PDB file of C-alpha atoms in Angstrom:
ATOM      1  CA  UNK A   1       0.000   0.000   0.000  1.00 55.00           C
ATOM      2  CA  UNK A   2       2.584   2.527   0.838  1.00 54.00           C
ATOM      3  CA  UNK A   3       4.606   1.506  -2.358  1.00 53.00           C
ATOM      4  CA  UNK A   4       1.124   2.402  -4.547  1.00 59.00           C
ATOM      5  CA  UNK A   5       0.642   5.373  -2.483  1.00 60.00           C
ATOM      6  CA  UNK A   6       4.002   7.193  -3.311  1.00 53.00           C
ATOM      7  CA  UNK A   7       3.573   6.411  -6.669  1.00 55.00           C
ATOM      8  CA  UNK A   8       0.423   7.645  -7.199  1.00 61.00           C
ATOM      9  CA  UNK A   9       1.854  11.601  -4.669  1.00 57.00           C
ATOM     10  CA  UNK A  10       4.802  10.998  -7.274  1.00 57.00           C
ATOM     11  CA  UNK A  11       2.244  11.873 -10.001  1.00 55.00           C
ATOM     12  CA  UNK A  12       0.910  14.337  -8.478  1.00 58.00           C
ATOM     13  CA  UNK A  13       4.293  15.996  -7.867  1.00 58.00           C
ATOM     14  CA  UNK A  14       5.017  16.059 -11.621  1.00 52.00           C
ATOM     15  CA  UNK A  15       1.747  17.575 -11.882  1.00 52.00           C
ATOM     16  CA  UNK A  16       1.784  20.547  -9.390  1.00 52.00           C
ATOM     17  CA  UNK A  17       2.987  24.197  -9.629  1.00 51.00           C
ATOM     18  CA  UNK A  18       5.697  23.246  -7.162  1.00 44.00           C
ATOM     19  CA  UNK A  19       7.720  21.093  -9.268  1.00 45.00           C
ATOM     20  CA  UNK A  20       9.635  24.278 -10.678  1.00 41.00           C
ATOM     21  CA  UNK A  21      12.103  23.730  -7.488  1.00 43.00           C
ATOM     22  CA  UNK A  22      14.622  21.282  -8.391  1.00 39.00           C
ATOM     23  CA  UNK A  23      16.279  18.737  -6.447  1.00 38.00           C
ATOM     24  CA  UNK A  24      19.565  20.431  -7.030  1.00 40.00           C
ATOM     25  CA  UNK A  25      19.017  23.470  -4.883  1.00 46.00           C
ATOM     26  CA  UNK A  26      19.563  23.505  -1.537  1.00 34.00           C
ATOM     27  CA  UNK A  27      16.276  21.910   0.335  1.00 61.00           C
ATOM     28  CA  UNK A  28      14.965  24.282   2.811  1.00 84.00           C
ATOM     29  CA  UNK A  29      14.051  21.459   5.707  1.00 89.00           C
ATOM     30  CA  UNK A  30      11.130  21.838   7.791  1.00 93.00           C
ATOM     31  CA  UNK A  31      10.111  19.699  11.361  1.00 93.00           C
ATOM     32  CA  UNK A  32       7.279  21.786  13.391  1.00 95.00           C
ATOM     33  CA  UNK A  33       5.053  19.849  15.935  1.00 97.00           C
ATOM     34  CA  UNK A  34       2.772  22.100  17.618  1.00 97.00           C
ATOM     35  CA  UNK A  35      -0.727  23.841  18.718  1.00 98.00           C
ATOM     36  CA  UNK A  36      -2.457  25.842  16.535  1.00 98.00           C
ATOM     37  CA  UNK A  37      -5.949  27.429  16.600  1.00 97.00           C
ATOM     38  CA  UNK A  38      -8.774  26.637  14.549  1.00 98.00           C
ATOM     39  CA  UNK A  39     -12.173  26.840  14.630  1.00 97.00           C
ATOM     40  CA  UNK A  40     -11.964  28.208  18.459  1.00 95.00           C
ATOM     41  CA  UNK A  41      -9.704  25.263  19.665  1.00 97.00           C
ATOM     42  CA  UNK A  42      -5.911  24.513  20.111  1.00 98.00           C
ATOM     43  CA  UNK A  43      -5.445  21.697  17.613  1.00 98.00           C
ATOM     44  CA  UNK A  44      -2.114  19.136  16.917  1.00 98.00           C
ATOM     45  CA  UNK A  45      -0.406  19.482  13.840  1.00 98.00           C
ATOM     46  CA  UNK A  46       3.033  18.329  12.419  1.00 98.00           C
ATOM     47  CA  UNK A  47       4.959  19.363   9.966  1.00 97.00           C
ATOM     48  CA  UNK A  48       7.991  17.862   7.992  1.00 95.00           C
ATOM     49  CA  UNK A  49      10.070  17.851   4.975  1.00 93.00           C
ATOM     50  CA  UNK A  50      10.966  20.513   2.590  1.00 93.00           C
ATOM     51  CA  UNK A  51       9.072  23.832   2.689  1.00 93.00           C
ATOM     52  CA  UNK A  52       9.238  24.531  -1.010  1.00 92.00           C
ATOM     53  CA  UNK A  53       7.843  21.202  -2.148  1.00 93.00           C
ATOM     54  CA  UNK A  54       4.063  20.213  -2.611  1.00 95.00           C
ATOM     55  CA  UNK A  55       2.096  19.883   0.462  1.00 97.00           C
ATOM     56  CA  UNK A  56       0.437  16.497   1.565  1.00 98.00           C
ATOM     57  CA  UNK A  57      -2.199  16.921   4.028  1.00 98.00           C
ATOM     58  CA  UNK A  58      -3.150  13.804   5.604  1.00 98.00           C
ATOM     59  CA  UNK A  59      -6.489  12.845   7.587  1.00 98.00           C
ATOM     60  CA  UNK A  60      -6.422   9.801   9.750  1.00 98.00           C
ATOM     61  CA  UNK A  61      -8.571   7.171  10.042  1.00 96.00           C
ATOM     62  CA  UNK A  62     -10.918   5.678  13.479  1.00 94.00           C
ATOM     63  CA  UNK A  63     -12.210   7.978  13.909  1.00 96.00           C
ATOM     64  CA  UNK A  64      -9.915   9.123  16.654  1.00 96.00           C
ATOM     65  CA  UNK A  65      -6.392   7.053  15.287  1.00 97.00           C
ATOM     66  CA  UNK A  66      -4.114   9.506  14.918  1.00 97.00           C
ATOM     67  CA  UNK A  67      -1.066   9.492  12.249  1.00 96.00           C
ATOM     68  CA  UNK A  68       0.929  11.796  14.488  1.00 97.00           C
ATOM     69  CA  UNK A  69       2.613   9.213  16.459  1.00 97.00           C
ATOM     70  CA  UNK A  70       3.667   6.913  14.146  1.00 96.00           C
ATOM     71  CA  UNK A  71       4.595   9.063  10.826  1.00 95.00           C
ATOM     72  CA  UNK A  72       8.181   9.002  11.129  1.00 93.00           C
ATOM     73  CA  UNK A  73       7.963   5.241  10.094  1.00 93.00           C
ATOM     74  CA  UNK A  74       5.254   5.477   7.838  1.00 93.00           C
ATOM     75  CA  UNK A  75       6.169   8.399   5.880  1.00 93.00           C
ATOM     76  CA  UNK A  76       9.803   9.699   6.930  1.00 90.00           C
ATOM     77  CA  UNK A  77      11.370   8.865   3.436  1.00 88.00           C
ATOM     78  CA  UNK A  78       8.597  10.759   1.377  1.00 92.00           C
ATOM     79  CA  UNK A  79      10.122  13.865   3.450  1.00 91.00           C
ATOM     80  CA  UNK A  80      12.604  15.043   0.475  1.00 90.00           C
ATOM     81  CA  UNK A  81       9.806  15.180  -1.884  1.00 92.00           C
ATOM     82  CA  UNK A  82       6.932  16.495  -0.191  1.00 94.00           C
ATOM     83  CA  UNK A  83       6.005  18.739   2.954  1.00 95.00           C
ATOM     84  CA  UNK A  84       4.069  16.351   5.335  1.00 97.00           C
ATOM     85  CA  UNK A  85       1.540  17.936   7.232  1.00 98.00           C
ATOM     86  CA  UNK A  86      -0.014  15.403   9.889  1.00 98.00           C
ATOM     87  CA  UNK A  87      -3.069  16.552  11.906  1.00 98.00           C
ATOM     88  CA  UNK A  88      -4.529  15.272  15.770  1.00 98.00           C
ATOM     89  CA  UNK A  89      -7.780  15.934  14.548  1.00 98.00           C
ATOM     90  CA  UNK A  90     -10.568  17.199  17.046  1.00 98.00           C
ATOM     91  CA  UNK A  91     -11.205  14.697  19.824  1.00 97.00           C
ATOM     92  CA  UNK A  92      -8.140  12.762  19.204  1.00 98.00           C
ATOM     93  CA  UNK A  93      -4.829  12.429  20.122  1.00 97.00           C
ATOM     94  CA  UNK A  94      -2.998  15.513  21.453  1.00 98.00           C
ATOM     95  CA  UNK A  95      -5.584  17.875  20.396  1.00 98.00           C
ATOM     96  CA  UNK A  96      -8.019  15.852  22.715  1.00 97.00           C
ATOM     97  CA  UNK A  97      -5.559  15.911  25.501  1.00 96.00           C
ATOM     98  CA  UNK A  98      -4.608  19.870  25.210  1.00 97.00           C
ATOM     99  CA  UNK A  99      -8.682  20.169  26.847  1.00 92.00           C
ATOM    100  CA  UNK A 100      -9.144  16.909  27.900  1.00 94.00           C
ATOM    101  CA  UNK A 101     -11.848  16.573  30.793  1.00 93.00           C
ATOM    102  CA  UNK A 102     -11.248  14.601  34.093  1.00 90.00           C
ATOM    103  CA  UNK A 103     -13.053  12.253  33.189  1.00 90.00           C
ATOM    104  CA  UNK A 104     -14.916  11.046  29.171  1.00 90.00           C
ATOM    105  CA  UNK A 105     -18.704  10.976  30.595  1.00 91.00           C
ATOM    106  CA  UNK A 106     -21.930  10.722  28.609  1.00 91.00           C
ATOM    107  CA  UNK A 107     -22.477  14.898  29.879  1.00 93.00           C
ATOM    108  CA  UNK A 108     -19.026  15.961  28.391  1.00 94.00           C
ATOM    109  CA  UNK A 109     -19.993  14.024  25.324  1.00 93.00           C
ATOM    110  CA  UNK A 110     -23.294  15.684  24.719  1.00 92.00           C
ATOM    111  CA  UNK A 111     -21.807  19.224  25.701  1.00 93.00           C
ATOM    112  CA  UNK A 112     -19.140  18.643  23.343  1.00 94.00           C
ATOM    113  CA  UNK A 113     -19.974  16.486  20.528  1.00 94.00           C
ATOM    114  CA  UNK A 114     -18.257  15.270  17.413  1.00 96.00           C
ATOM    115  CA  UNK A 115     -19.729  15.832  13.856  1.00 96.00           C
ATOM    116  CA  UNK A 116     -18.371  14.773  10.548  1.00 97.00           C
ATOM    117  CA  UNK A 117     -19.855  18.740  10.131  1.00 97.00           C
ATOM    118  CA  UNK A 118     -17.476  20.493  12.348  1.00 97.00           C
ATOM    119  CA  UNK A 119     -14.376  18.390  11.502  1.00 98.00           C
ATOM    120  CA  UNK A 120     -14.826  19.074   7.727  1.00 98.00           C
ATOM    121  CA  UNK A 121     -14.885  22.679   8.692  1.00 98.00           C
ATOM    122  CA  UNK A 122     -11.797  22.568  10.604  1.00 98.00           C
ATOM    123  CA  UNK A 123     -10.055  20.520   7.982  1.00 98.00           C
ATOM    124  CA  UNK A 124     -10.470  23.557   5.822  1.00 98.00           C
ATOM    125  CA  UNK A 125      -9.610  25.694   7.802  1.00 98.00           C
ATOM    126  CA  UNK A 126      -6.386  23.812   8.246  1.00 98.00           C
ATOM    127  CA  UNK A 127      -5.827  24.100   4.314  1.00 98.00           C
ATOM    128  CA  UNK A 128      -6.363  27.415   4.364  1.00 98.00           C
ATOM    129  CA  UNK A 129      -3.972  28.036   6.918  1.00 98.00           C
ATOM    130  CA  UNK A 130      -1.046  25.606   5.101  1.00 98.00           C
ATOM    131  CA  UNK A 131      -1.669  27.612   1.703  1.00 98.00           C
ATOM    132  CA  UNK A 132      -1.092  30.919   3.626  1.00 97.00           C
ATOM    133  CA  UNK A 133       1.766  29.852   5.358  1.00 96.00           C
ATOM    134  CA  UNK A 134       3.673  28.438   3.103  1.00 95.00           C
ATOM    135  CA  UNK A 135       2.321  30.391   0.294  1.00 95.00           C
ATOM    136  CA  UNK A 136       1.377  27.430  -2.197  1.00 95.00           C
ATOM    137  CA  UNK A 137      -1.610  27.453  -4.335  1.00 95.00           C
ATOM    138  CA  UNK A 138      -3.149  24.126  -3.227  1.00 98.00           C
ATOM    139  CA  UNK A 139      -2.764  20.685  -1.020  1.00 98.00           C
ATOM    140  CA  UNK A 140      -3.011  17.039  -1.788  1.00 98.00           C
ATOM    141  CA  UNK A 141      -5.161  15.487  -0.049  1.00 98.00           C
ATOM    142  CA  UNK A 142      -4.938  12.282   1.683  1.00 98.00           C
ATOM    143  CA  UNK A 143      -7.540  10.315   3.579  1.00 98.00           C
ATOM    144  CA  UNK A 144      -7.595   7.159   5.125  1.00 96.00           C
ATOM    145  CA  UNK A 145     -10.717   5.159   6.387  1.00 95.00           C
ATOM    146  CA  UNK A 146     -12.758   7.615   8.672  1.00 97.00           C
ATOM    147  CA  UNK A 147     -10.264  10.343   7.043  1.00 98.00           C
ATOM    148  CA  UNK A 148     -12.015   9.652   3.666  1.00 97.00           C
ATOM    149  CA  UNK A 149     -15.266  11.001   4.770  1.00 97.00           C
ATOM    150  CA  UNK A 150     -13.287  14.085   5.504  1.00 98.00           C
ATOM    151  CA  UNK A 151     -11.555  14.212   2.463  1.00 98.00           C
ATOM    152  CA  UNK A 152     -14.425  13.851   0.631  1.00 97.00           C
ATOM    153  CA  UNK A 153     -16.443  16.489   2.421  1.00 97.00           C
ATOM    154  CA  UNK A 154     -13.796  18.565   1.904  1.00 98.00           C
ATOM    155  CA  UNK A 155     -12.659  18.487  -1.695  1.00 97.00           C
ATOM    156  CA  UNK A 156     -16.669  18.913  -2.336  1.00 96.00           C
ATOM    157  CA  UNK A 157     -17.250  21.610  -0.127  1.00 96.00           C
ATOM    158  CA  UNK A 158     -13.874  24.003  -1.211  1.00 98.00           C
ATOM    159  CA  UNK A 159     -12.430  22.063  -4.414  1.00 98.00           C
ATOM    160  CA  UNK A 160     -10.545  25.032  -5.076  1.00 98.00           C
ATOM    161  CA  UNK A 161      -7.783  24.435  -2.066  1.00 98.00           C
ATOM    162  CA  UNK A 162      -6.770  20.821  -2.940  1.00 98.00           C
ATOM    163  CA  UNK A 163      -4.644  20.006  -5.713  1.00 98.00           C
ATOM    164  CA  UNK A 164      -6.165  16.199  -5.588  1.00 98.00           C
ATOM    165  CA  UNK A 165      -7.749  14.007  -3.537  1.00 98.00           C
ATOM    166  CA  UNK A 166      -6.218  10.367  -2.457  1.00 98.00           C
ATOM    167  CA  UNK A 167      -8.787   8.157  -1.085  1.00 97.00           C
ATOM    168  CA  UNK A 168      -7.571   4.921   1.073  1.00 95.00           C
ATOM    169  CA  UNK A 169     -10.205   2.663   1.888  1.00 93.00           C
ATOM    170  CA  UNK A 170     -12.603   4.949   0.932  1.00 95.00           C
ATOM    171  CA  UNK A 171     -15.589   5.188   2.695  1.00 95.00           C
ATOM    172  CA  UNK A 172     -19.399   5.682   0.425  1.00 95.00           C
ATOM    173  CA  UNK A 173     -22.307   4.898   2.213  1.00 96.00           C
ATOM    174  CA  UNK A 174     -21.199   3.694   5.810  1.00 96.00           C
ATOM    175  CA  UNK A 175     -24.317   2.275   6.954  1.00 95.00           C
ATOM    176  CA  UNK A 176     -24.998  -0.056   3.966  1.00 96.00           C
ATOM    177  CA  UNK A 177     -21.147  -0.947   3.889  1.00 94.00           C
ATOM    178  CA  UNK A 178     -21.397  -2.183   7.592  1.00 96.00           C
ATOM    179  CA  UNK A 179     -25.159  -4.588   5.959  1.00 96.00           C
ATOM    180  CA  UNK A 180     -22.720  -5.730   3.601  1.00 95.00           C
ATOM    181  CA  UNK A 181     -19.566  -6.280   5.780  1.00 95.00           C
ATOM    182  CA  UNK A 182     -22.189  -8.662   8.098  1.00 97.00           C
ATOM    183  CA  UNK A 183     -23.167 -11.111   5.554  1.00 97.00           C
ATOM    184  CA  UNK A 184     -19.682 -11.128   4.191  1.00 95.00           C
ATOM    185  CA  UNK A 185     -18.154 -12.032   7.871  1.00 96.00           C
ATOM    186  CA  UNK A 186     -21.356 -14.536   8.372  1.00 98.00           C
ATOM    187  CA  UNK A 187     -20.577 -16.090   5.490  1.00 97.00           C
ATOM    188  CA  UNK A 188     -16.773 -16.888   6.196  1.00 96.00           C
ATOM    189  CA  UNK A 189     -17.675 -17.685   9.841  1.00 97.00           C
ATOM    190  CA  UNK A 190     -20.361 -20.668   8.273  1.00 98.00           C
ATOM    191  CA  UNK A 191     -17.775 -21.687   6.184  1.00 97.00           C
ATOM    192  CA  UNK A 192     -14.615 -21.901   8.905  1.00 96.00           C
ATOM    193  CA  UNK A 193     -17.722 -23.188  11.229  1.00 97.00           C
ATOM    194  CA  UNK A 194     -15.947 -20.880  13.490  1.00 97.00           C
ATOM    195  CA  UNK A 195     -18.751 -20.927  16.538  1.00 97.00           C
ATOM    196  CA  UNK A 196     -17.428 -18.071  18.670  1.00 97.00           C
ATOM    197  CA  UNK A 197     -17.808 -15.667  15.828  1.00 97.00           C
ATOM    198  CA  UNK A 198     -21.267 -17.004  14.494  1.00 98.00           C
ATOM    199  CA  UNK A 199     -22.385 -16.494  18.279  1.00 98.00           C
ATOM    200  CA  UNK A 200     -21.209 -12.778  18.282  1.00 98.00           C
ATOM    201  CA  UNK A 201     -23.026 -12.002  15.138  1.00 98.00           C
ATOM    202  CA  UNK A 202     -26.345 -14.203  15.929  1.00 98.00           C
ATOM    203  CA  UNK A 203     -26.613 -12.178  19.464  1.00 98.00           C
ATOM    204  CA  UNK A 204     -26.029  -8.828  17.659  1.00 98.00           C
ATOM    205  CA  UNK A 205     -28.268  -9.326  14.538  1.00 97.00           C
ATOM    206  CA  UNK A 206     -27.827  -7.324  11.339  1.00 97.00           C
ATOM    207  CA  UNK A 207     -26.499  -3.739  11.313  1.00 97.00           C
ATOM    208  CA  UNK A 208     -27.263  -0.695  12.338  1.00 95.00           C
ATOM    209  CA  UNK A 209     -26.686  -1.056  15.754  1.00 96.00           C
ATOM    210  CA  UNK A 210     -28.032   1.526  18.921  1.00 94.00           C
ATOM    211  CA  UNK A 211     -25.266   0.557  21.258  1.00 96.00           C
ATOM    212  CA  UNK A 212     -21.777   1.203  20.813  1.00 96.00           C
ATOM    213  CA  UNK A 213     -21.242  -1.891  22.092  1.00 96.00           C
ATOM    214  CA  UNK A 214     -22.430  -3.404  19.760  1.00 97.00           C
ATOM    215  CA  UNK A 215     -20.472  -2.197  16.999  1.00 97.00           C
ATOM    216  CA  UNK A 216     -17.371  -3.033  18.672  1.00 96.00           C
ATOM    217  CA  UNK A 217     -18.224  -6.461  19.273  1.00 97.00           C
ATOM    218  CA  UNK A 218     -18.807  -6.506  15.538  1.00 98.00           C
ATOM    219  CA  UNK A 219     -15.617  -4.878  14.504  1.00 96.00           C
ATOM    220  CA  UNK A 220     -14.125  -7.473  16.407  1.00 96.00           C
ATOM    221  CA  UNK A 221     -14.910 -10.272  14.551  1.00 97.00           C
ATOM    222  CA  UNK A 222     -14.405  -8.173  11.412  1.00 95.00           C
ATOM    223  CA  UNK A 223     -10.966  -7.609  12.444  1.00 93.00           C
ATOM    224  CA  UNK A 224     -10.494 -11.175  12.843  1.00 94.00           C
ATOM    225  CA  UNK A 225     -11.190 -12.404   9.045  1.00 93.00           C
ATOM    226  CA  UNK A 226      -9.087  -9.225   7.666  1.00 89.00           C
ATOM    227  CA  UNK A 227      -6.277 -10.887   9.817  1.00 88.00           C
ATOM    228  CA  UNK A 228      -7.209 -13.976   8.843  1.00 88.00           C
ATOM    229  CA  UNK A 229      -7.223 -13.046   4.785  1.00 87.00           C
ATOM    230  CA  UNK A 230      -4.904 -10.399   4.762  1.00 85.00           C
ATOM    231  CA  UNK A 231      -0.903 -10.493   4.874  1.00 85.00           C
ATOM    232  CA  UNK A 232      -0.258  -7.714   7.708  1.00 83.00           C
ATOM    233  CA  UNK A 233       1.598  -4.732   7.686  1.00 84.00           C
ATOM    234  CA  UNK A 234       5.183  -4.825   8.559  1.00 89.00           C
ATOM    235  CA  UNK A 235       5.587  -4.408  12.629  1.00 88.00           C
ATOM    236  CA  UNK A 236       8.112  -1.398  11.719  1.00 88.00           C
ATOM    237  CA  UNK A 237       5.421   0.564  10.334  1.00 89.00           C
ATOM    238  CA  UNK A 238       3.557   0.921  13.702  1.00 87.00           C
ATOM    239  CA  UNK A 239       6.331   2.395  16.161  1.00 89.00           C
ATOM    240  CA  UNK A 240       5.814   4.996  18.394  1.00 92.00           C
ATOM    241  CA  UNK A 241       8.203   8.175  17.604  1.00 93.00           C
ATOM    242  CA  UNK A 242       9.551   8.018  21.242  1.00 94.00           C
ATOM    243  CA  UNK A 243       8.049  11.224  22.191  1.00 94.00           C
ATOM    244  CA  UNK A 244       4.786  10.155  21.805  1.00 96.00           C
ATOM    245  CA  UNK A 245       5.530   6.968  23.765  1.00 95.00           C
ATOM    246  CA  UNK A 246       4.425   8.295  27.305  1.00 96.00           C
ATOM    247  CA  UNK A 247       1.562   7.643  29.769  1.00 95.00           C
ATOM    248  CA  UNK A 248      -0.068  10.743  29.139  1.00 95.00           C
ATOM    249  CA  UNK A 249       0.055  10.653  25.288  1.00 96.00           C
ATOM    250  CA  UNK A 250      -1.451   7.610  25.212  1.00 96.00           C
ATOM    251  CA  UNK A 251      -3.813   7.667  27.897  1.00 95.00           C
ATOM    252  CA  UNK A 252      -4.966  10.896  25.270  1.00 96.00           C
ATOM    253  CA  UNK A 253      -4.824   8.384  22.374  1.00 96.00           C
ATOM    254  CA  UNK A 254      -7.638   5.472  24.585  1.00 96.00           C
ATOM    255  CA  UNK A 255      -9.807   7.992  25.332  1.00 96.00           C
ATOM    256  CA  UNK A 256      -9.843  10.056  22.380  1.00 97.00           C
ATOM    257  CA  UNK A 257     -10.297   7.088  20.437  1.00 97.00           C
ATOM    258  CA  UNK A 258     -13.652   6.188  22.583  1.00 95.00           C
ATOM    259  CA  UNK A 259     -14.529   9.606  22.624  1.00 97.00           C
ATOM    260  CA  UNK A 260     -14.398  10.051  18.488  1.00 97.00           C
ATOM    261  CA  UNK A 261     -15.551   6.061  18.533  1.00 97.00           C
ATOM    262  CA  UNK A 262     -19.211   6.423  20.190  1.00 96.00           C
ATOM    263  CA  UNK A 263     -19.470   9.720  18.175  1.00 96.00           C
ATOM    264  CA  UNK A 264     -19.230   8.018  15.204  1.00 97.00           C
ATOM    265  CA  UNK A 265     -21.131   5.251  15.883  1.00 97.00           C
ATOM    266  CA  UNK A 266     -23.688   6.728  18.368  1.00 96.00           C
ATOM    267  CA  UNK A 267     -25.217   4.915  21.088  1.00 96.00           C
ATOM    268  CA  UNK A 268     -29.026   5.368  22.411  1.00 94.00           C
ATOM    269  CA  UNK A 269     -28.702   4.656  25.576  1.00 92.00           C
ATOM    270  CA  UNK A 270     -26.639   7.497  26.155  1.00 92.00           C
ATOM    271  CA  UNK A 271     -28.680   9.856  23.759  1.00 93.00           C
ATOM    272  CA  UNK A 272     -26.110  10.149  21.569  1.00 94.00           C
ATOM    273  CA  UNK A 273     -26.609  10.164  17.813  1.00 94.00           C
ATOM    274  CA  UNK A 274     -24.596   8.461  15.558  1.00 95.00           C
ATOM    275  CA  UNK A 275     -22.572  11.077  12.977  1.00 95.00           C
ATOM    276  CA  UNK A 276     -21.819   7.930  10.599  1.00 95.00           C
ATOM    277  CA  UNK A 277     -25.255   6.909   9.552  1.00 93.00           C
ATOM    278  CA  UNK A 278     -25.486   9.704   7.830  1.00 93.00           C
ATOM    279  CA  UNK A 279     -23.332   9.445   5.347  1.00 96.00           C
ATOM    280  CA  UNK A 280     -23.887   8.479   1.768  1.00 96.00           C
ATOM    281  CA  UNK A 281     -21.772  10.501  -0.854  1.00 95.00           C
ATOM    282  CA  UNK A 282     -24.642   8.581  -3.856  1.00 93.00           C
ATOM    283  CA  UNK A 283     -26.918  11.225  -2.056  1.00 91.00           C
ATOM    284  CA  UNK A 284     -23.760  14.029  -2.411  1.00 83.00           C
ATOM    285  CA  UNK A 285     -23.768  13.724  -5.913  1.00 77.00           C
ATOM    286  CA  UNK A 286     -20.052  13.201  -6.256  1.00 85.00           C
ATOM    287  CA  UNK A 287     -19.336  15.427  -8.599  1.00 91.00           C
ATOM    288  CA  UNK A 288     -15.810  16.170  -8.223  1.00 95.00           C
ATOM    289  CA  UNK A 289     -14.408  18.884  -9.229  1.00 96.00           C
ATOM    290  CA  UNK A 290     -10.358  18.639  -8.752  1.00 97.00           C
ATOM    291  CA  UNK A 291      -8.825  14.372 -10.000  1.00 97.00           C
ATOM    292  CA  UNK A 292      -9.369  11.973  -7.589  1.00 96.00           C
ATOM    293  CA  UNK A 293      -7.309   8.842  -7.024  1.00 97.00           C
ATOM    294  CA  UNK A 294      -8.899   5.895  -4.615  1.00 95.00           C
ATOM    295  CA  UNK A 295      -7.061   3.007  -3.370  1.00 93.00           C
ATOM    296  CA  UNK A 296      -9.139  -0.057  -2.436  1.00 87.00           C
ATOM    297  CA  UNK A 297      -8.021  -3.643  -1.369  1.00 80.00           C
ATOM    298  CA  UNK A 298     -10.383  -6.532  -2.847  1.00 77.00           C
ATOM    299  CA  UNK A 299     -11.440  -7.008   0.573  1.00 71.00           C
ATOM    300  CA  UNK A 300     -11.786  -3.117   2.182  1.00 71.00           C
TER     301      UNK A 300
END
């Protein structure tokens, strides 16, 4: 995946305004990693590589997974051809923990919820901000997973800002995705007569669900056929730059990730509305405006 995704930013590159700056002058290196405001909060961003090439702006997946941590490994050699902007996105990571409460409880949650609404907004406003700063024309965009929504919402809303978009396990219409994912799952679980996984499902019924709970016990046994059918990533890819690796980064990661998580997938029992079932982009009319570029394994 990472090999397809460099080839396809190398395109891009050869394609942008920015490729006037040779690799023969002297690169003007770049490594931020701090607060900025947008949209009324402090919010995590990093950024790497050389200020006078393109800029990549990447969205993360989860919701509530941030890139942040683990870049360096992912993305570190891509740094000579591109700036790399990473982004704790609003109730995750670092930006959760900058206002994090004493403790994630259904009241916080409903005073201070998470919509696929206000993120899009402060993804833009992010843009905005990279174009001014380093005084580019556009960004690629990059979004994984959950970050595809985003990216989607976002080269709709203000194609004018984004160079591209790069979709990763691109997200359409969540709700019948997760129908579909269930009778996929039940099907391999009947055919591996794999009991503990056909009990799961059988207690939890077909998708949508009205508990979080519920969800996760399903994404459980999801993640346990794409483990099962899949040859995993390489361990390297998932190490924690060292100063992210610290109790209170991620004790910030958990809860963010539950806090984005039950967002996302709503639960009624806590009143709280799911953000996800929403979304269908066959409704949005797709009509894109700026190339797009999606990158989907047989089995995403």
């Amino acid at each position: 995946m990472k090999l397809t995704l460099y080839i396809v930013f190398q395109l891009l590159l050869i394609s942008t305004n920015a490729q006037i700056k040779t690799q023969s002058q002297i690169p003007n290196r770049i490594n931020e990693e701090r607060f900025i405001h947008l949209n009324g909060i402090a919010q995590w961003i990093t950024i790497k590589g050389d200020s006078t090439k393109p800029l990549i702006l990447f969205l993360h997946g989860g919701p509530g997974n941030p890139l942040s941590p683990f870049a360096d490994a992912l993305y570190g050699k891509w740094e000579k051809d591109f700036t790399l902007v990473q982004w704790d996105q609003r109730g995750s990571g670092k930006t959760y923990g900058h206002s994090a409460p004493a403790e994630l409880t259904p009241d916080y949650i409903h005073s201070h919820p998470l919509t696929v609404e206000q993120l899009t907004s402060d993804g833009i406003e992010l843009a905005r901000y990279l174009i001014q700063r380093f005084k580019q024309k556009k960004v690629i965009l990059f979004g994984t997973s959950w970050g595809s929504i985003l990216g989607v919402k976002m080269s709709l809303k203000n194609p004018e800002l984004f160079h591209a978009y790069v979709g990763h396990a691109q997200i359409v219409y969540y709700s019948n995705g997760q129908k579909i994912a269930y009778k996929r799952v039940l099907e391999m679980a009947q055919e591996n007569e794999d009991s503990v996984s056909l009990k799961v499902l059988s207690s939890i019924g077909l998708p949508p669900y009205d508990t979080a709970r519920n969800t996760g016990l399903f994404n459980r046994v999801i993640q346990r056929y794409q483990r099962a059918t899949s040859i995993p990533a390489p361990s390297s890819w998932f190490e924690l730059s060292p100063q992210y690796d610290n109790q209170k980064d991620n004790q910030n990661r958990l809860d963010g990730e539950d806090y984005s998580f039950v967002c996302f997938v709503g639960d009624k029992r806590l009143g709280i509305p799911s953000s996800g079932s929403a979304i269908n982009f066959f409704n949005d009319g797709l009509a894109f405006k700026i190339p797009i570029y999606l990158i989907q394994g047989e089995m995403d």
